[in-house]
XYZ file of C-alpha atoms in Angstrom:
538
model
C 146.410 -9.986 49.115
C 150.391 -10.613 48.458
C 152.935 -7.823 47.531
C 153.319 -9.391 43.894
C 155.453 -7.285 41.165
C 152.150 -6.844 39.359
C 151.091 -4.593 42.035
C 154.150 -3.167 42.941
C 154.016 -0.555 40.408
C 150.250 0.191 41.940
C 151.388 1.193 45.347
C 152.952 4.338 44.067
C 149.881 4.986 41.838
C 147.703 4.971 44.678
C 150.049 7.025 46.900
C 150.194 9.800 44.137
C 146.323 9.642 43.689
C 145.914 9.999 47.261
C 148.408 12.783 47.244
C 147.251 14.162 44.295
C 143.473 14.441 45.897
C 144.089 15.467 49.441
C 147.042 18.427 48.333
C 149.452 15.889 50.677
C 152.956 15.006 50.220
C 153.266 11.592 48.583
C 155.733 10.220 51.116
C 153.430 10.582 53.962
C 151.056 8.447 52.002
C 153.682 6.046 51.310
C 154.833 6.206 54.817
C 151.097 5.202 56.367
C 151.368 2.470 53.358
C 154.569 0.982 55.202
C 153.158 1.139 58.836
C 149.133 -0.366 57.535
C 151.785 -3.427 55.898
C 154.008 -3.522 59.139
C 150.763 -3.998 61.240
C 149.360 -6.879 58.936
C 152.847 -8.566 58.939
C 152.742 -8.327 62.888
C 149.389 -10.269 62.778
C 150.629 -13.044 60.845
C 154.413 -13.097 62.781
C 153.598 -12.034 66.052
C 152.516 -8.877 67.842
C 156.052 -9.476 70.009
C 158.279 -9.178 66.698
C 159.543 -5.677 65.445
C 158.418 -6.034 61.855
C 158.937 -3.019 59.344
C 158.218 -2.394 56.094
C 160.017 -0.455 53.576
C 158.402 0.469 50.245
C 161.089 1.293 47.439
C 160.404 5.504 46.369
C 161.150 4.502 42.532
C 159.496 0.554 42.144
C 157.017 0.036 44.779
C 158.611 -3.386 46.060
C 157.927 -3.877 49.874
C 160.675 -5.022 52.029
C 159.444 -7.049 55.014
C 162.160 -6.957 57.677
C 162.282 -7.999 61.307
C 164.935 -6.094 63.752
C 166.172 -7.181 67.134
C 168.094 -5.233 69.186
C 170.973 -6.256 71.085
C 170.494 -5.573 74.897
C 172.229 -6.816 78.095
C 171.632 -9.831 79.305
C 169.144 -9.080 82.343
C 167.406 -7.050 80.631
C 165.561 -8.844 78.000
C 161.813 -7.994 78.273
C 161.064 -9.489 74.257
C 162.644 -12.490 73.071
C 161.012 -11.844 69.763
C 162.655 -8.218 69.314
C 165.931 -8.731 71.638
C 168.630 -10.643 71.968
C 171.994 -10.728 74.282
C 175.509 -10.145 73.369
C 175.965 -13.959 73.474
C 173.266 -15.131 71.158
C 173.909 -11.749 68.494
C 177.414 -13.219 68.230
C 176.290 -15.703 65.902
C 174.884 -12.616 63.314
C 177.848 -10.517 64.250
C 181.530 -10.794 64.966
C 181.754 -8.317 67.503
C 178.095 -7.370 69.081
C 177.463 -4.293 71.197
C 174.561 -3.349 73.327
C 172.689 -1.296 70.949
C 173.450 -3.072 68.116
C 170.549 -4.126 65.717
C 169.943 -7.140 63.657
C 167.645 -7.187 60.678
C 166.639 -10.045 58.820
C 164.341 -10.221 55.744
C 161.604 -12.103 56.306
C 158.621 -13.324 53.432
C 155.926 -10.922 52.360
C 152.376 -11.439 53.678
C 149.242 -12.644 51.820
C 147.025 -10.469 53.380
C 143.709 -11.522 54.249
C 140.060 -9.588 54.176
C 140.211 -8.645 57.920
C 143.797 -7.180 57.613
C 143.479 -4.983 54.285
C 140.698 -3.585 55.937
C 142.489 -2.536 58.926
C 145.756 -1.804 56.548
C 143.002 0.175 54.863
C 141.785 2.049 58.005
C 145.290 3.086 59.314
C 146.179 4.632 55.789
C 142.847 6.559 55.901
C 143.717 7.938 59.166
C 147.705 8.652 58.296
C 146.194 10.641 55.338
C 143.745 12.502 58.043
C 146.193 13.281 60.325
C 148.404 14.836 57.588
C 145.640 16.979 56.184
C 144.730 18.625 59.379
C 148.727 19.100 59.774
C 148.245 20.937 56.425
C 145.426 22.601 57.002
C 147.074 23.931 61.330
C 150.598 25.266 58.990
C 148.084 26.806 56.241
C 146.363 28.813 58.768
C 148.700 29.261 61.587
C 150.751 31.212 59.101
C 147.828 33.527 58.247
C 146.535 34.454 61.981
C 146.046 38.151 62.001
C 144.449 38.241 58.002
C 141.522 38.741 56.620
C 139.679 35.859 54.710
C 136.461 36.015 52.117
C 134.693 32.750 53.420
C 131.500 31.011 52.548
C 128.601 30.014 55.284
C 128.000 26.463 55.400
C 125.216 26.302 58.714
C 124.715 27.741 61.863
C 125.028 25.715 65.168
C 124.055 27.224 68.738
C 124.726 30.069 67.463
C 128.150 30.055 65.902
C 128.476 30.055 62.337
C 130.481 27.391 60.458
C 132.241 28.698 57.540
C 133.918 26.824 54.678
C 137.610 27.607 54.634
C 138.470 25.493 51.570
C 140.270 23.119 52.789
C 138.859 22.789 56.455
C 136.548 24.496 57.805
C 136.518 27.387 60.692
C 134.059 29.113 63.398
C 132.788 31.758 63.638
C 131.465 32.070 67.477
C 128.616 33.995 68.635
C 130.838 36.719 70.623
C 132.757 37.283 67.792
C 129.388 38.465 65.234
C 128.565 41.804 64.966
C 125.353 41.820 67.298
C 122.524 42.270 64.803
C 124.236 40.187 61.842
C 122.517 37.005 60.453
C 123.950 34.617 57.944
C 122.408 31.924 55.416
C 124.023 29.320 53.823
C 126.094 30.209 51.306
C 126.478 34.221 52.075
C 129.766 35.181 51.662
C 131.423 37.193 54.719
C 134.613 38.643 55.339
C 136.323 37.443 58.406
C 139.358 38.218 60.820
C 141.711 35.072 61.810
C 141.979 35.491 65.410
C 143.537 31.966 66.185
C 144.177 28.394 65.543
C 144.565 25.564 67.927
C 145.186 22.387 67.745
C 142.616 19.771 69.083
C 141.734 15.934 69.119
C 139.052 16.535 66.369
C 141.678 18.469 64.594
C 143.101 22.202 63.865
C 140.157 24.542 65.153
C 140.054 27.790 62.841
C 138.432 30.827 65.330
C 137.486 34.035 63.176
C 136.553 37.350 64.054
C 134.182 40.109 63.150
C 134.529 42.164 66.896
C 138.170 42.303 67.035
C 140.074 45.536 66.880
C 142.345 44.278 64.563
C 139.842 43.257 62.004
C 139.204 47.109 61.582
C 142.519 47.555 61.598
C 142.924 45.059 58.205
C 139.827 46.629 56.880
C 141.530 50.179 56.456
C 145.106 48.957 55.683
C 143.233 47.111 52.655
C 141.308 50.449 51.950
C 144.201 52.805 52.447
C 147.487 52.882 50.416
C 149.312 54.692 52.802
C 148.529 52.460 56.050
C 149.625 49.849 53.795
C 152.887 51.331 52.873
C 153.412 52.367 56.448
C 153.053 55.586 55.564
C 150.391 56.001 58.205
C 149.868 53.802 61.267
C 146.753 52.938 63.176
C 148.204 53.675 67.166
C 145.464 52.860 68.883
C 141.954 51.283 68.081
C 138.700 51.080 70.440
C 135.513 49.572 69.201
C 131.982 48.794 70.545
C 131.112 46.088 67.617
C 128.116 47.395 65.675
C 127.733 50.774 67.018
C 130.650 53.198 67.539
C 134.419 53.006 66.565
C 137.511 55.580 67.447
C 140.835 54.883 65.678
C 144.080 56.871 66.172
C 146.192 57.830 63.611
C 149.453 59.059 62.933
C 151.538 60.075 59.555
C 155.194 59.992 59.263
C 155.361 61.830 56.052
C 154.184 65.708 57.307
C 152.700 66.476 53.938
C 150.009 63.773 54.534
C 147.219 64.207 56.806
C 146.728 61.134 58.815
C 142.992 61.569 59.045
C 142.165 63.061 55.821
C 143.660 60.181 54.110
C 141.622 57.822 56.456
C 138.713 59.312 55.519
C 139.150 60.061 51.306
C 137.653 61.638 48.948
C 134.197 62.559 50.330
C 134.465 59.894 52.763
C 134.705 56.850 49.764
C 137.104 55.267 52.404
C 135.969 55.395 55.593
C 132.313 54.547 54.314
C 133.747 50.973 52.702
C 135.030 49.994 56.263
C 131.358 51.410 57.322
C 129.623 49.634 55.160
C 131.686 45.986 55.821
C 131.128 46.254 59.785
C 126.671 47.040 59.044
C 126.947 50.887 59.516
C 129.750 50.965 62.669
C 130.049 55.041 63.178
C 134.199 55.178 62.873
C 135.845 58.365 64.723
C 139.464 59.068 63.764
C 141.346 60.944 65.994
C 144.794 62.022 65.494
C 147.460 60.771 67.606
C 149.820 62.984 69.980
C 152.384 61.606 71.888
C 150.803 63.792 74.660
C 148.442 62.436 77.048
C 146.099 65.107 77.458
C 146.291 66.592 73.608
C 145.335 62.913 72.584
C 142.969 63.215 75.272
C 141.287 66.162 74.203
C 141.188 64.457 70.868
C 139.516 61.031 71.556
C 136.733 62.635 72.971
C 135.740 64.180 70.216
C 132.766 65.867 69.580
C 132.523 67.044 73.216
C 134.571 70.227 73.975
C 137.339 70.105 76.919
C 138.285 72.649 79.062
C 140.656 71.494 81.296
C 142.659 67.538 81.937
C 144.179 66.562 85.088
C 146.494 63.542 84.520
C 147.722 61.246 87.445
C 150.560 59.354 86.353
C 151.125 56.996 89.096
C 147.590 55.946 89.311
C 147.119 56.124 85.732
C 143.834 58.109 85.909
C 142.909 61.329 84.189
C 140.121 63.708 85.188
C 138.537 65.944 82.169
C 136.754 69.098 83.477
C 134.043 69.908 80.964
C 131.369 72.523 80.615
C 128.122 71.815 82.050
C 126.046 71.328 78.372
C 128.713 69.264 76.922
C 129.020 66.588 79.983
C 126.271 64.029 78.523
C 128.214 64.600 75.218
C 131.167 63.628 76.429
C 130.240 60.831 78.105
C 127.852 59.358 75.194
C 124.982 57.179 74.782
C 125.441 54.320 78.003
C 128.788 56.361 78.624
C 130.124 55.010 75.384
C 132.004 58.017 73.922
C 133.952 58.222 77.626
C 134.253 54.485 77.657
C 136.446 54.266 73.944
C 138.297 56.913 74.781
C 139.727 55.411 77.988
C 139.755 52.113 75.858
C 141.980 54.259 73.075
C 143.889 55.927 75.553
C 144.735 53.168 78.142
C 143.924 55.804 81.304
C 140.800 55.476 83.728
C 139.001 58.828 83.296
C 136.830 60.632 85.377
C 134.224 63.397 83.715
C 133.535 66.307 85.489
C 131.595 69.900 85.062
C 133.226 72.897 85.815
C 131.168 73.510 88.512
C 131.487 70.165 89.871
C 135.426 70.784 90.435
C 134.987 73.789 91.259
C 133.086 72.196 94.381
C 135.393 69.964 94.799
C 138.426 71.492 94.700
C 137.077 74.105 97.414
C 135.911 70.969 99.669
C 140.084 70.363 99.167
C 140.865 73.650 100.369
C 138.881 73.928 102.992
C 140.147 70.461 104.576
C 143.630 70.995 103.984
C 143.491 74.348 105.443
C 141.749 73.296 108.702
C 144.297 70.313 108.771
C 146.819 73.013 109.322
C 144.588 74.522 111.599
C 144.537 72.049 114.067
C 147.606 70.254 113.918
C 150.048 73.557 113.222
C 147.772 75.901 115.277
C 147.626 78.707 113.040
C 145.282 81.038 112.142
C 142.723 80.691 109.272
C 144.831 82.775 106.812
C 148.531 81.588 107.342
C 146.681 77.872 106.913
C 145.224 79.231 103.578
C 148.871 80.387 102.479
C 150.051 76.892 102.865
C 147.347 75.563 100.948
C 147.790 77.662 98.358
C 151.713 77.357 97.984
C 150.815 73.681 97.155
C 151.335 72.128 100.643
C 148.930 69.119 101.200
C 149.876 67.220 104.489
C 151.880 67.771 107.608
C 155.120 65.313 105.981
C 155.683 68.469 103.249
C 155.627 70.913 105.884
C 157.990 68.980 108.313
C 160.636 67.580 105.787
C 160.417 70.001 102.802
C 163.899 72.331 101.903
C 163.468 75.848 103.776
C 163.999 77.616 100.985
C 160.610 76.637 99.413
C 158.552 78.106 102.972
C 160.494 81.146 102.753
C 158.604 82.062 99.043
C 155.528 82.371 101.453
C 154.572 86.197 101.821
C 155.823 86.880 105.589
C 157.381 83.723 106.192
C 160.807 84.427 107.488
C 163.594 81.643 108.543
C 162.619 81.802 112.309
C 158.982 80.908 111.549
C 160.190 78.578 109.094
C 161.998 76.720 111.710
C 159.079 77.177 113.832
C 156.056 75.728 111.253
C 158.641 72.816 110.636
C 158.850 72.414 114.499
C 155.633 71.923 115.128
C 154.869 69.965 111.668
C 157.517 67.291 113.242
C 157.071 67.462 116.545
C 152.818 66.577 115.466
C 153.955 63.680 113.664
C 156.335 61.892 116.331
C 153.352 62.577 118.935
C 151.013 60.789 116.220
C 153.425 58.045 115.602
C 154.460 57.334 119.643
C 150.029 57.263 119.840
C 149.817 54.836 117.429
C 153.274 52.716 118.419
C 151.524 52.650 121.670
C 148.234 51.460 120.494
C 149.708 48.654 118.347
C 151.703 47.259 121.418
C 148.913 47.238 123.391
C 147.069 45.146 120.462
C 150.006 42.622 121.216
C 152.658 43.947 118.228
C 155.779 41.212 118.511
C 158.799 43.239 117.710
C 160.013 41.132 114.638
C 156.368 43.103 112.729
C 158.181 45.944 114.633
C 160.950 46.272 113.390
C 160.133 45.061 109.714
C 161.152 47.715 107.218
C 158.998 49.881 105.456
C 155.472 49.914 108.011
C 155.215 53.395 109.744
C 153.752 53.170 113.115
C 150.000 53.880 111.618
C 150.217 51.215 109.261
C 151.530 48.600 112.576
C 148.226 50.229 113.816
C 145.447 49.299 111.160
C 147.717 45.602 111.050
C 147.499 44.679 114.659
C 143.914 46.095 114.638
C 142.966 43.576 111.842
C 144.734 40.593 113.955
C 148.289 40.530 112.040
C 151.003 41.056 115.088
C 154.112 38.822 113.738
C 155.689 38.686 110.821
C 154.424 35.213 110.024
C 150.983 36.851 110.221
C 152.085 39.649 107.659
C 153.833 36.810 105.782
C 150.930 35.401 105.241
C 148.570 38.359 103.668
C 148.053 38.494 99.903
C 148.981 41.358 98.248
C 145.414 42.369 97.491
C 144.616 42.140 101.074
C 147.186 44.778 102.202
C 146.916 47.310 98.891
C 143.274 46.307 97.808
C 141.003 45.467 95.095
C 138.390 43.736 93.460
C 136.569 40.491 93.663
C 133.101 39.065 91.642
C 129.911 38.517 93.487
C 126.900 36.873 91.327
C 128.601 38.996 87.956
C 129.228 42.088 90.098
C 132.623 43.849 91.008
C 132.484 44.348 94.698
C 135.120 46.521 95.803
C 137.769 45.448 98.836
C 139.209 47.906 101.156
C 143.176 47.040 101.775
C 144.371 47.256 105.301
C 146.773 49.886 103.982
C 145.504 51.546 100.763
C 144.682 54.590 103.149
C 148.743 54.554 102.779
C 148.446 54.439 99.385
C 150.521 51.273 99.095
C 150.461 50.061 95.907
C 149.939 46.189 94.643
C 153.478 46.012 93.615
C 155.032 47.384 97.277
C 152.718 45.319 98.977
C 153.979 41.946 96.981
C 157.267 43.121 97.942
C 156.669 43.295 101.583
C 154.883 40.221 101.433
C 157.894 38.453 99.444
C 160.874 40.306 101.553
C 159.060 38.724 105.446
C 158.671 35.545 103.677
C 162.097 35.521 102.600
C 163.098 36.231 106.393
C 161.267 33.737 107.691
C 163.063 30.842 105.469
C 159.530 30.300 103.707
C 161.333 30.804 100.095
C 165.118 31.367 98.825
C 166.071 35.538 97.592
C 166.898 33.506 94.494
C 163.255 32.627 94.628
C 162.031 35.893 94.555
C 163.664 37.034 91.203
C 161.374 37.673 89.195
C 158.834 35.077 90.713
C 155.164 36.500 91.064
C 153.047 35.999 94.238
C 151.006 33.260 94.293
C 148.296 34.860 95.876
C 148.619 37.670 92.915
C 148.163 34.753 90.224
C 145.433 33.000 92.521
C 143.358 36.401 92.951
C 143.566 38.418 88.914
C 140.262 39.742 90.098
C 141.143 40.993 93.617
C 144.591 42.410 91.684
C 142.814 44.489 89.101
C 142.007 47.591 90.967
């Protein structure tokens, strides 16, 4: 067909239908108008010419025009589309490389075959800007909760109608004994949306944390307000639930207000996620107090935190232990989910054991290496002394608090304590030489004499060797056999080297060996530490 002023007037008509159906700006319409036209003229000039089309906003007339571009002269790959200084001279008095010449040229009459294709490149304009639509719509509301319909079930996942688009709702993310029909209406979490070649991809939620966390701000004015704020959330979908919860105005109570009036609250969230037992727990900025609290309904009587290891050990009385750790060790498991620590469940009795096993080894550890009798070895122990390096290198002052410790056997335990170690560390010097230690590993800051030891033992003698470990190898960790963790001893985790020191020794030889720049090492992580997340996750 040609571009005739009777159907100017049409082009706009259908661009504002389009628009009009689709919820799409009219200028993108109009714009995949102007390329479907450019691409028909280019059929009937020449695929070689540079052929655009502009459609006026206000009458719908079509300007065909072709553009060359002015270029230098050895570099003309298009005759139809470029042109040298010399030949633009006769469209322009003073040319430049850059330049561009337009000329009008004659509308097309556009045959079957090309409205069909001008047809098929407008459709797919208009398809490309309603899935940009639909990826701004939704992108904006990641982290909501929607009311959606289900359309069908594939494999599994559930296929919901967003209105416009549609979104999924996998099998991972359904609570376990849920099942849908067409047209039940759900509520769902936005967890993400990504872009891909069949378009936006809309992933809900019904598993997440945070969808509990919507749930109860749209239940509860004051989370809402901000009045009180969900810290912490743990959930095993289905089943069991602890949330912790904190109020900044001290004449509200955090959980009370959770819960409301005879539980009306608490029992809508219940009700949404098919009978999900919720715990709330207040939060303390305390460790062990929060603690104590997440592990509610089993009684505590005693937490032992370790910072640097970030584990926790909870002593509890004999009747309450399978209490505490729950059904399939679920209670335990949410708690160290809510807390963020490892934690280890014991009976009283159990530590009690335990801790005596302790005393007993520490004291015949000063024993044997301090020769002293089985009493003074007890007062050590007692004072809080755990190895032969506190002894040695501790201030005098704090032996001296020792009932019948005096200054002269002060300097006397500390004698021995040292001269113990240097005998231990010329043994084990001596045993790493004879392994074939070079002395650049020998000198390398940071290894002790027992850890050149357990190196050369394992085959590492030179620095190039040690330059060469991963980080998991030296501090240890964790790899995946056939779905099971396996654990993997580090050549020196009986140092208690952490992941972090060992990357650093690892990073510092390499960096003396001219394998990588210092500037390099800023804030660069170790490959083998991004090669290995399972072996780094002790």
């Amino acid at each position: 067909m040609a571009i005739t002023s009777a159907n100017q007037l049409e082009l706009l008509q259908i661009a504002d239908a389009v628009a009009r159906e689709k919820m799409i700006d009219p200028k993108l319409v109009i714009e995949a108008m102007e390329e479907s036209l450019a691409r028909a003229a280019k059929s009937r000039y020449g695929a070689d010419m540079d052929i655009r089309v502009s459609i006026d906003r206000k009458t719908g007339r079509a300007t065909f025009t072709r553009v060359r571009t002015v270029v230098e002269d050895d570099l003309i790959e298009n005759e139809k589309a470029e042109l040298t200084v010399a030949q633009a001279k006769q469209y322009l008095e003073d040319p430049k490389v850059g330049d561009t010449i337009v000329d009008e040229v004659p509308p097309v009459d556009m045959g079957r075959i090309a409205a069909q294709s001008a047809k098929q490149v407008i459709i797919q304009k208009v398809r490309e800007a309603e899935r940009d639509k639909q990826f701004e719509e939704y992108q904006d509301r990641v982290g909501t909760i929607v009311n959606v319909q289900v359309k069908r079930e594939e494999y599994g996942n559930v296929i919901v109608d967003l209105n416009p688009g549609e979104g999924v709702l996998r099998r991972n993310d359904k609570i376990g004994r849920e099942a849908y029909r067409p047209g039940d209406r759900i509520r769902v979490y936005i967890k993400d949306v990504r872009r891909e070649v069949r378009g936006p991809q809309v992933f809900l939620s019904r598993t997440a944390n945070e969808f509990m966390v919507e749930l109860f701000r749209m239940e509860v004015p004051e989370i809402y307000d901000g009045v009180i704020e969900i810290k912490a959330c743990a959930r095993d979908p289905g089943s069991r639930a602890k949330i912790a919860v904190i109020s900044y105005d001290s004449s509200i109570d955090p959980v009370g207000a959770c819960v409301g009036m005879r539980g009306s609250r608490v029992q809508a969230v219940v009700n949404e996620l098919q009978g999900e037992k919720i715990d709330i727990i207040p939060w303390n900025d305390d460790a062990a107090t929060f603690l104590v609290n997440a592990l509610q309904p089993a009684e505590v009587t005693k937490v032992v935190i370790d910072e640097e290891a970030e584990r926790i050990e909870v002593v509890v009385p004999e009747e309450q232990l399978s209490l505490a750790i729950g059904r399939r060790g679920q209670n335990v498991r949410l708690a160290s989910q809510l807390t963020g620590l490892d934690i280890d469940i014991l009976t009283e009795e159990e530590e009690s054991k335990r801790r005596q096993a302790e005393f007993e080894e520490r004291t015949k550890l000063f024993m044997d290496t301090l020769d002293l009798d089985e009493f003074f070895a007890q007062l050590l122990v007692s004072e809080g002394f755990t190895n032969l390096e506190e002894v040695a290198y501790v201030e005098v002052d704090e032996l001296l608090v020792i009932d019948g410790v005096d200054e002269e056997t002060a300097s006397e335990l500390q004698a021995r304590a040292r001269d113990f170690i240097e005998a231990q560390n010329a043994k084990a010097m001596e045993a790493a030489r004879e392994a074939g230690l070079a002395d650049d590993l020998a000198s390398f800051e940071g290894l002790t004499p027992q850890m050149l030891e357990a190196l050369t033992a394992d085959g590492i003698k030179t620095l190039e060797d040690f330059a060469t470990c991963a980080d998991w190898e030296l501090a240890g960790g964790w790899t995946v056999e056939n779905g099971e963790r396996k654990k993997d001893d580090g050549l020196l985790e009986q140092f208690d080297v952490s992941l972090e020191e060992a990357q650093d020794m690892i990073m510092t030889a390499r960096v003396m060996l001219g394998w990588v720049s210092p500037e390099d090492v800023v804030g660069t992580p170790d490959e083998e530490t991004v090669e290995q997340p399972e072996e780094a996750g002790a």
